[in-house]
XYZ file of C-alpha atoms in Angstrom:
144
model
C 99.355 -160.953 -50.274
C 100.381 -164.625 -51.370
C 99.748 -165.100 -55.309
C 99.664 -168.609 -55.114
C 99.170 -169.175 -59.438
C 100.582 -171.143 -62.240
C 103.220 -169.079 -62.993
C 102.274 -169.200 -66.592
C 99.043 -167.118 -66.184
C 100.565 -165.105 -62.965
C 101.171 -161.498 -65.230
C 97.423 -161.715 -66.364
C 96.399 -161.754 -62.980
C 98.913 -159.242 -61.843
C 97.640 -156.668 -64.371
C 94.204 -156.975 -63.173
C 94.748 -156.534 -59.370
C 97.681 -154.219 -59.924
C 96.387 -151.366 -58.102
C 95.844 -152.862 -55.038
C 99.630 -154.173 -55.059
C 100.727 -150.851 -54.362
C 102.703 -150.425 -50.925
C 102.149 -154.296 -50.368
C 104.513 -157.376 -49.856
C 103.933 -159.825 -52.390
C 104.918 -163.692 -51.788
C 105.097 -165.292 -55.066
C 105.434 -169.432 -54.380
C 104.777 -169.891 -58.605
C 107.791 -171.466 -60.646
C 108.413 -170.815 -64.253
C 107.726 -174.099 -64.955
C 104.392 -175.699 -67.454
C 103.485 -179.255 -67.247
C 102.217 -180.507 -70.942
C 99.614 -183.174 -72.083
C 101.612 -185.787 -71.251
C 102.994 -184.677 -67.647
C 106.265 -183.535 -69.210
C 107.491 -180.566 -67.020
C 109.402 -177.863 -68.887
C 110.686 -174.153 -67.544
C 109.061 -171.738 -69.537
C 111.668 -169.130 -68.971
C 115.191 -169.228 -70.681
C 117.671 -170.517 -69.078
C 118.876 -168.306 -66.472
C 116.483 -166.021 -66.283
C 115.587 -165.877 -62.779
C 111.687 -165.580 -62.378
C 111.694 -163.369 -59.496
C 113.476 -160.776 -61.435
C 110.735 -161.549 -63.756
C 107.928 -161.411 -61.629
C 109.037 -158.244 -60.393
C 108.869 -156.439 -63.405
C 105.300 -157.464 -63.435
C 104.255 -155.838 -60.274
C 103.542 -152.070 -60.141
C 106.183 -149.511 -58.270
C 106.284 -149.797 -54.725
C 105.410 -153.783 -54.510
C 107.698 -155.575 -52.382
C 108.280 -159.201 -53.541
C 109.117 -162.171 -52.026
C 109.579 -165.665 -53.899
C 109.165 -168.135 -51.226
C 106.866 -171.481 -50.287
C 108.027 -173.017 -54.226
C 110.661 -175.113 -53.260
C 108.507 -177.927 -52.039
C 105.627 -180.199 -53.591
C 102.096 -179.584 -51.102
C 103.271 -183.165 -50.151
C 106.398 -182.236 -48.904
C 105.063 -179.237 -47.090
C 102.943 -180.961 -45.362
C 105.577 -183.873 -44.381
C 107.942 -182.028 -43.739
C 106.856 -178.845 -41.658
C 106.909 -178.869 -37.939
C 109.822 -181.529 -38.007
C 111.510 -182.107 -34.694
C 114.296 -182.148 -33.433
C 115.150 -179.741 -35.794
C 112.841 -177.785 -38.494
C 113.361 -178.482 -41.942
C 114.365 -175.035 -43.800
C 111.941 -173.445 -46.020
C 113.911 -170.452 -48.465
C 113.050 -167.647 -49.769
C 114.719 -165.187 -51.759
C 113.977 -160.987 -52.080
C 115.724 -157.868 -52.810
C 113.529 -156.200 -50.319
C 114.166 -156.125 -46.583
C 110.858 -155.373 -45.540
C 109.526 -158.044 -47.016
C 111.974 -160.781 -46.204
C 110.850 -159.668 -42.481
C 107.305 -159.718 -43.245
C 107.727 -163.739 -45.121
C 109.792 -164.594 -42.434
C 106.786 -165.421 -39.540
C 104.562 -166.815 -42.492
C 107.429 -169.623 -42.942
C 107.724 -170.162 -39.297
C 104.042 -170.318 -38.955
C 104.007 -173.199 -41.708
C 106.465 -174.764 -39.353
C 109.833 -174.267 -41.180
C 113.136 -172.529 -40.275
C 112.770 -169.069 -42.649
C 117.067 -168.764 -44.850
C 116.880 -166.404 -46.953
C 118.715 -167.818 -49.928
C 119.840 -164.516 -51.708
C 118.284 -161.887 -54.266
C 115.585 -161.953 -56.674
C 117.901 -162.743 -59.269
C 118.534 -166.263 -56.700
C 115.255 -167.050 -57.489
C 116.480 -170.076 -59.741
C 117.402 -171.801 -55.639
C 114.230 -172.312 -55.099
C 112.767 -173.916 -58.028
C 113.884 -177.790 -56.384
C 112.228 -179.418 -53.588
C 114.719 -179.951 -51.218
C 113.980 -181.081 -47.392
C 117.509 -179.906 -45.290
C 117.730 -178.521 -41.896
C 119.207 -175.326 -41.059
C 122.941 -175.786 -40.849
C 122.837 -177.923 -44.282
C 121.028 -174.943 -45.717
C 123.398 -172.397 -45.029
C 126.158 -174.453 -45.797
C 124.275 -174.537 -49.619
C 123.868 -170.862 -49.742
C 127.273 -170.165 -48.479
C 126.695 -169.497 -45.146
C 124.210 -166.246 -46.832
């Protein structure tokens, strides 16, 4: 299930479908971010706390999250994916193995190279938009 919310009303909506979330992969593209009346853009977390660790503590016991599809504005996603010669890299980040396998094809579909970039708590990685092919993107994470 993709939660594709502002991440600022993403636990209200979490505690109403909670039940269902049970068993399920969850893929989480929201960052902790809030955009005022003027178009300023602030995080609405503390600094360094990572929103998938978060986000996680939303969801009920036995939800499997995966942040992933944030890094890039809807323009860029669409610019960007199928890119040839070489796909531009679309990352994710999860604690859970099952559900970095289940992300994975949903990335590829969407036409981008699936690097994981780390943990939950790695979450913070994916909050610019950042085009880069694969090698560049595991030379970022540290070859991860």
């Amino acid at each position: 299930m993709v939660l594709a919310l502002r991440f600022t009303v993403l636990k209200g909506v979490i505690d109403e479908i909670a039940g269902p979330l049970t068993g399920k992969v969850v893929v989480v593209p929201s960052n902790p971010v809030s955009t005022d009346a003027h178009g300023n853009v602030s995080r609405v977390l503390p600094e360094g706390q990572s929103s998938g660790k978060v986000v996680a503590g939303w969801l009920p016991a036995g939800a499997r999250l995966a942040m992933a599809f944030g890094t890039l504005s809807a323009d860029l996603l669409e610019s960007a994916s199928h890119r040839l010669p070489e796909p531009a890299v679309l990352f994710y980040v999860t604690d859970d193995d099952r559900a970095g396998v289940e992300v994975e094809p949903l990335i590829r579909t969407a036409g981008f190279e699936p690097v994981k970039a780390g943990g939950l708590e790695q979450s913070g990685r994916l909050e610019v938009g950042l085009v880069v092919g694969p090698a560049e993107a595991r030379a970022l994470i540290g070859g991860a």
